[in-house]
């Protein structure tokens, strides 16, 4: 390795959910590295999964600005929201318009909640000159298959009597015709990528309603209604738009927003980490990288499903760049780390705390101490 590459460190952690966001994890990792190597060239890229915090992570990594917009919340109320703009790329997190934190008084009713505000954010970004939209799918309180979003972008939904309306999860079955012509005109020349880290289909036992609607406030009766409506809506989408979303992997993400983003916006669904790596020009960065530090709150078998850690290690492996995982906890049996492109994995939690409160009070110093152990222990 040439001399100019020896001091470059790439920091790409996910959040340690419930303890530290990805930006703070990067800051702690950075401070440890600089203490051991004051001349280090450090590139910090905090990563989010498409839910809350996605805009902040992108702006931290790529620069740009946060733009505030007054929109419609998930139950029709007026709320202040935002999107991020970096160059001519806009980052929209649907949770900022249709997430639980935007509900009035903690209301939970996925049969009535709408993604209309998400469409308003996209419209604002396009009208501001965005040529690319990155849409984070996560943290939604909705189950409308993105119909509200599409309506805010000009799509017209009509019932059996020809009356236009904005469907929600509870009345998707009323839709008989769909006209996307205004939406296509608005989005002409704009590419859209949706960050989607689950592969659940739109409906069925593993679909949006059956798996996710209960945590959004649906009882068993409402779950069946929502699932039946998504099934009926998919049939109309195919008949009207010629797009089959019935078995599309990721179609069930964010209350069916994965399917809606594809059908109404022509979006490409991609793993969230791949969206970030592509924007970075990751393979070019690897040519001058000494080591990558990544991690998350808990590293276990679910981490192998194409999320942040594995997404990074998979693409770093072919370039021969070491990847070190620093996680709050390591849990369960996994394949050999080297087969995954991971050099070593370390746990920050010493396992000696009696309560969660005690763990939370020490998590930052534990992360710093773990980084110092790695840096001083000859693991790089």
XYZ file of C-alpha atoms in Angstrom:
380
model
C 0.000 0.000 0.000
C 1.382 3.388 -0.967
C 2.322 5.934 1.632
C -0.522 8.269 0.677
C -3.144 5.630 1.507
C -1.827 4.525 4.895
C -3.700 7.077 7.005
C -7.140 7.071 5.358
C -9.972 5.760 7.519
C -13.569 5.414 6.323
C -16.252 5.545 9.049
C -19.644 4.174 7.967
C -21.726 3.126 10.988
C -25.460 2.750 11.214
C -27.127 4.126 14.333
C -26.861 2.219 17.597
C -30.638 2.251 17.918
C -31.879 3.472 21.270
C -28.484 4.800 22.306
C -26.587 6.849 19.690
C -27.381 8.038 16.197
C -24.940 7.388 13.371
C -23.591 10.944 13.417
C -22.623 10.683 17.078
C -21.045 7.250 16.528
C -18.895 8.760 13.769
C -17.794 11.592 16.055
C -16.706 9.195 18.807
C -14.864 6.938 16.354
C -13.163 9.978 14.843
C -11.979 11.316 18.203
C -10.412 7.951 19.099
C -8.602 7.681 15.765
C -7.192 11.201 16.010
C -5.930 10.510 19.508
C -3.934 7.562 18.193
C -3.105 8.985 14.754
C -3.208 12.823 14.673
C -2.369 12.865 10.943
C -5.183 10.513 9.982
C -7.314 11.288 6.936
C -10.819 10.477 8.154
C -13.943 10.309 5.991
C -17.168 10.085 8.008
C -20.324 8.799 6.354
C -23.067 8.229 8.961
C -25.669 5.881 7.498
C -29.434 5.768 8.004
C -31.883 3.096 6.879
C -34.500 5.332 5.286
C -36.408 6.130 8.476
C -36.052 9.070 10.828
C -32.634 10.692 10.586
C -32.059 9.850 6.923
C -31.948 13.487 5.808
C -29.545 14.456 8.605
C -27.201 11.588 7.717
C -27.129 12.472 4.023
C -26.466 16.141 4.723
C -23.713 15.233 7.188
C -22.079 12.961 4.613
C -22.573 14.951 1.412
C -23.254 18.525 2.470
C -26.244 20.583 1.378
C -29.117 22.150 3.246
C -32.290 21.247 5.069
C -35.352 22.937 3.592
C -38.559 23.407 5.564
C -41.983 22.994 3.959
C -45.529 23.284 5.334
C -47.436 20.178 4.311
C -50.328 17.903 5.216
C -49.690 15.449 8.033
C -50.884 11.832 8.123
C -54.379 12.778 9.315
C -54.891 15.904 7.227
C -53.522 18.433 9.688
C -51.087 21.171 8.663
C -47.538 20.439 9.855
C -44.032 21.767 9.282
C -41.744 19.241 7.619
C -38.523 19.199 5.611
C -36.379 17.583 2.974
C -32.650 17.720 2.258
C -31.004 19.131 -0.856
C -27.459 18.188 -1.832
C -26.569 19.461 -5.292
C -29.489 18.591 -7.541
C -30.399 15.561 -5.406
C -33.219 15.792 -2.871
C -33.520 13.416 0.084
C -37.039 12.824 1.383
C -37.745 10.667 4.424
C -41.384 9.671 4.477
C -41.304 9.559 8.282
C -41.024 13.365 8.216
C -44.483 13.551 6.651
C -46.225 10.268 7.438
C -44.438 8.931 10.508
C -45.591 8.353 14.066
C -43.813 11.494 15.253
C -46.063 13.544 12.949
C -49.360 12.228 14.309
C -51.670 14.464 16.259
C -51.656 13.302 19.871
C -50.187 9.921 19.026
C -53.187 8.845 16.943
C -52.870 5.381 15.403
C -55.245 4.440 12.610
C -53.597 3.058 9.446
C -56.992 2.842 7.731
C -57.220 6.654 7.724
C -53.559 7.789 7.649
C -52.299 9.231 4.358
C -48.960 9.699 2.594
C -50.247 12.885 0.927
C -47.590 14.947 2.735
C -44.813 12.789 1.301
C -45.992 13.746 -2.160
C -45.977 17.403 -1.123
C -42.317 17.094 -0.082
C -41.414 15.459 -3.397
C -43.308 18.155 -5.305
C -41.505 20.918 -3.392
C -38.133 19.338 -4.170
C -38.905 18.932 -7.870
C -40.180 22.495 -8.146
C -36.940 23.618 -6.459
C -34.946 21.981 -9.263
C -34.180 18.482 -7.986
C -33.242 16.059 -10.754
C -32.971 13.059 -8.476
C -35.100 12.082 -5.490
C -33.907 9.654 -2.828
C -36.991 8.504 -0.953
C -36.465 6.897 2.439
C -39.086 4.240 3.188
C -39.323 3.687 6.910
C -41.107 4.702 10.081
C -44.517 5.118 8.445
C -47.874 5.117 10.239
C -49.715 4.553 6.946
C -51.048 1.676 4.856
C -52.242 3.438 1.690
C -49.786 1.949 -0.842
C -48.510 5.462 -1.550
C -51.837 6.548 -3.025
C -51.866 9.779 -1.021
C -48.342 10.561 -2.185
C -49.345 9.990 -5.805
C -52.448 12.193 -5.418
C -50.305 15.081 -4.147
C -48.213 14.677 -7.297
C -51.210 14.872 -9.607
C -52.429 11.280 -9.918
C -56.221 11.080 -10.082
C -58.048 8.151 -8.478
C -61.735 7.627 -9.281
C -64.368 5.352 -7.794
C -67.001 3.309 -9.628
C -69.137 6.406 -10.221
C -66.261 8.405 -11.682
C -65.761 10.593 -8.606
C -62.180 11.634 -7.821
C -60.946 11.042 -4.265
C -57.727 10.539 -2.303
C -57.651 6.921 -1.100
C -56.385 5.819 2.312
C -55.790 2.274 3.511
C -59.422 1.787 4.492
C -60.907 2.580 1.087
C -58.334 1.489 -1.501
C -60.920 -1.034 -2.668
C -63.084 1.822 -3.975
C -60.564 2.729 -6.676
C -61.662 1.783 -10.188
C -59.477 4.000 -12.377
C -56.058 5.661 -12.099
C -54.723 8.536 -14.216
C -51.006 9.220 -13.699
C -50.531 11.600 -16.638
C -49.987 14.725 -14.511
C -47.536 12.890 -12.260
C -45.517 11.681 -15.240
C -45.382 15.210 -16.619
C -44.248 16.654 -13.271
C -41.519 14.042 -12.850
C -40.241 14.103 -16.417
C -36.438 14.091 -16.293
C -36.392 13.233 -12.572
C -35.004 9.878 -11.377
C -36.277 8.380 -8.146
C -34.602 5.811 -5.914
C -36.419 4.389 -2.904
C -34.353 3.176 0.051
C -35.949 -0.134 0.961
C -34.323 -2.605 3.341
C -37.087 -5.201 3.599
C -38.345 -7.643 0.978
C -41.917 -8.139 2.230
C -44.544 -8.323 -0.542
C -47.494 -5.960 -0.736
C -50.105 -8.292 0.726
C -50.537 -11.759 2.200
C -49.241 -13.249 5.449
C -45.860 -11.543 5.003
C -47.307 -8.356 3.532
C -47.586 -4.763 4.674
C -50.805 -5.133 6.669
C -50.295 -8.532 8.293
C -46.733 -7.877 9.423
C -46.613 -4.143 10.144
C -50.151 -2.785 10.606
C -50.606 -4.129 14.171
C -47.769 -1.912 15.420
C -49.492 0.999 13.662
C -52.677 0.466 15.680
C -54.654 -2.079 13.654
C -56.608 -4.854 15.369
C -57.136 -8.217 13.674
C -60.300 -7.058 11.900
C -58.587 -3.966 10.511
C -55.549 -5.996 9.440
C -57.789 -8.205 7.290
C -59.532 -5.151 5.799
C -56.214 -3.471 4.959
C -54.765 -6.649 3.464
C -57.871 -7.258 1.328
C -57.770 -3.653 0.137
C -54.110 -3.857 -0.866
C -54.877 -7.008 -2.840
C -57.779 -5.318 -4.630
C -55.735 -2.163 -5.265
C -52.894 -4.183 -6.803
C -55.351 -5.618 -9.326
C -56.486 -2.120 -10.342
C -52.861 -0.923 -10.590
C -52.059 -3.773 -12.965
C -55.201 -3.240 -15.038
C -54.821 0.548 -15.257
C -51.038 1.032 -15.330
C -49.736 -2.321 -16.551
C -47.505 -2.703 -13.490
C -47.665 -5.932 -11.479
C -46.776 -5.128 -7.850
C -48.457 -8.188 -6.346
C -45.305 -10.164 -5.600
C -42.663 -7.445 -5.858
C -39.960 -7.806 -3.174
C -40.156 -4.708 -0.973
C -43.633 -3.828 -2.218
C -44.918 -4.027 1.353
C -42.391 -1.539 2.727
C -43.842 1.452 4.579
C -47.484 0.441 4.284
C -47.149 -0.524 0.638
C -45.178 2.579 -0.295
C -42.592 0.346 -1.987
C -45.219 -0.814 -4.470
C -46.684 2.671 -4.826
C -43.304 4.279 -5.479
C -42.702 1.780 -8.270
C -46.182 1.965 -9.796
C -46.855 5.711 -9.585
C -43.364 7.241 -9.672
C -41.403 4.649 -11.645
C -38.999 4.452 -8.700
C -36.214 1.913 -8.415
C -36.191 0.110 -5.076
C -32.658 -0.317 -3.741
C -31.022 -1.381 -0.507
C -30.469 1.790 1.493
C -26.757 1.184 1.901
C -26.314 0.697 -1.858
C -27.910 4.100 -2.475
C -25.332 5.679 -0.154
C -22.391 3.722 -1.585
C -23.344 4.588 -5.152
C -23.550 8.295 -4.307
C -20.128 8.115 -2.671
C -18.481 6.446 -5.622
C -17.534 3.792 -3.076
C -15.301 1.669 -5.300
C -13.185 4.730 -6.128
C -12.857 5.570 -2.431
C -11.629 2.064 -1.671
C -8.520 2.579 -3.792
C -7.128 4.893 -1.139
C -8.611 3.418 2.019
C -6.682 1.773 4.851
C -9.654 0.428 6.825
C -13.425 0.772 7.108
C -15.134 0.983 10.485
C -18.835 0.149 10.449
C -21.317 -1.157 12.983
C -24.753 -1.008 14.567
C -26.451 -1.502 17.904
C -26.711 -5.273 17.599
C -24.854 -7.405 15.060
C -26.646 -10.715 14.561
C -28.039 -13.020 11.898
C -30.531 -10.345 10.778
C -27.561 -8.123 9.944
C -26.740 -10.510 7.098
C -29.836 -9.572 5.110
C -28.175 -6.920 2.965
C -28.267 -4.073 5.453
C -25.518 -1.597 6.323
C -22.717 -3.808 7.631
C -23.000 -6.563 5.047
C -23.706 -4.123 2.236
C -20.385 -2.421 2.983
C -18.330 -5.554 3.570
C -19.646 -7.236 0.421
C -18.403 -4.414 -1.790
C -15.159 -3.862 0.142
C -14.192 -7.531 0.020
C -13.340 -7.598 -3.678
C -11.031 -4.594 -3.206
C -9.206 -6.247 -0.311
C -9.980 -3.399 2.107
C -10.292 -4.490 5.776
C -13.696 -4.000 7.398
C -13.981 -3.843 11.181
C -17.400 -4.077 12.816
C -17.962 -2.274 16.100
C -21.367 -3.122 17.578
C -23.107 -2.568 20.854
C -23.643 -6.306 21.093
C -22.688 -9.381 19.071
C -25.425 -11.992 19.235
C -25.964 -15.487 17.913
C -24.023 -17.699 15.560
C -23.015 -16.433 12.139
C -20.909 -17.700 9.233
C -17.182 -17.049 9.314
C -16.682 -13.294 9.276
C -13.935 -13.473 6.649
C -16.370 -15.132 4.240
C -18.498 -12.006 4.608
C -15.596 -9.649 3.991
C -15.317 -8.704 7.670
C -11.872 -8.716 9.269
C -12.952 -8.571 12.931
C -16.020 -7.737 15.009
C -15.964 -6.124 18.456
C -18.639 -5.611 21.106
C -18.690 -2.347 23.039
C -21.018 -3.501 25.846
C -18.875 -5.202 28.508
C -21.913 -7.165 29.676
C -21.522 -6.123 33.292
C -24.313 -3.569 33.648
C -27.242 -4.433 35.891
C -29.759 -2.179 34.140
C -30.371 -0.649 30.729
C -30.136 2.804 32.323
C -26.620 1.999 33.514
C -25.652 0.757 30.055
C -27.004 3.913 28.427
C -25.017 6.128 30.775
C -21.755 4.407 29.752
C -22.362 3.564 26.062
C -20.341 6.487 24.671
C -17.278 5.848 26.789
C -17.570 2.127 26.005
C -17.528 2.870 22.276
C -14.487 5.124 22.681
C -12.678 2.500 24.805
C -13.410 -0.213 22.227
C -12.038 1.952 19.424
C -8.867 2.603 21.443
C -8.478 -1.135 22.035
C -8.711 -1.796 18.301
C -6.363 1.024 17.321
C -3.723 0.165 19.889
C -4.074 -3.593 19.670
C -2.635 -4.127 16.205
C -5.933 -5.195 14.648
C -5.536 -2.945 11.610
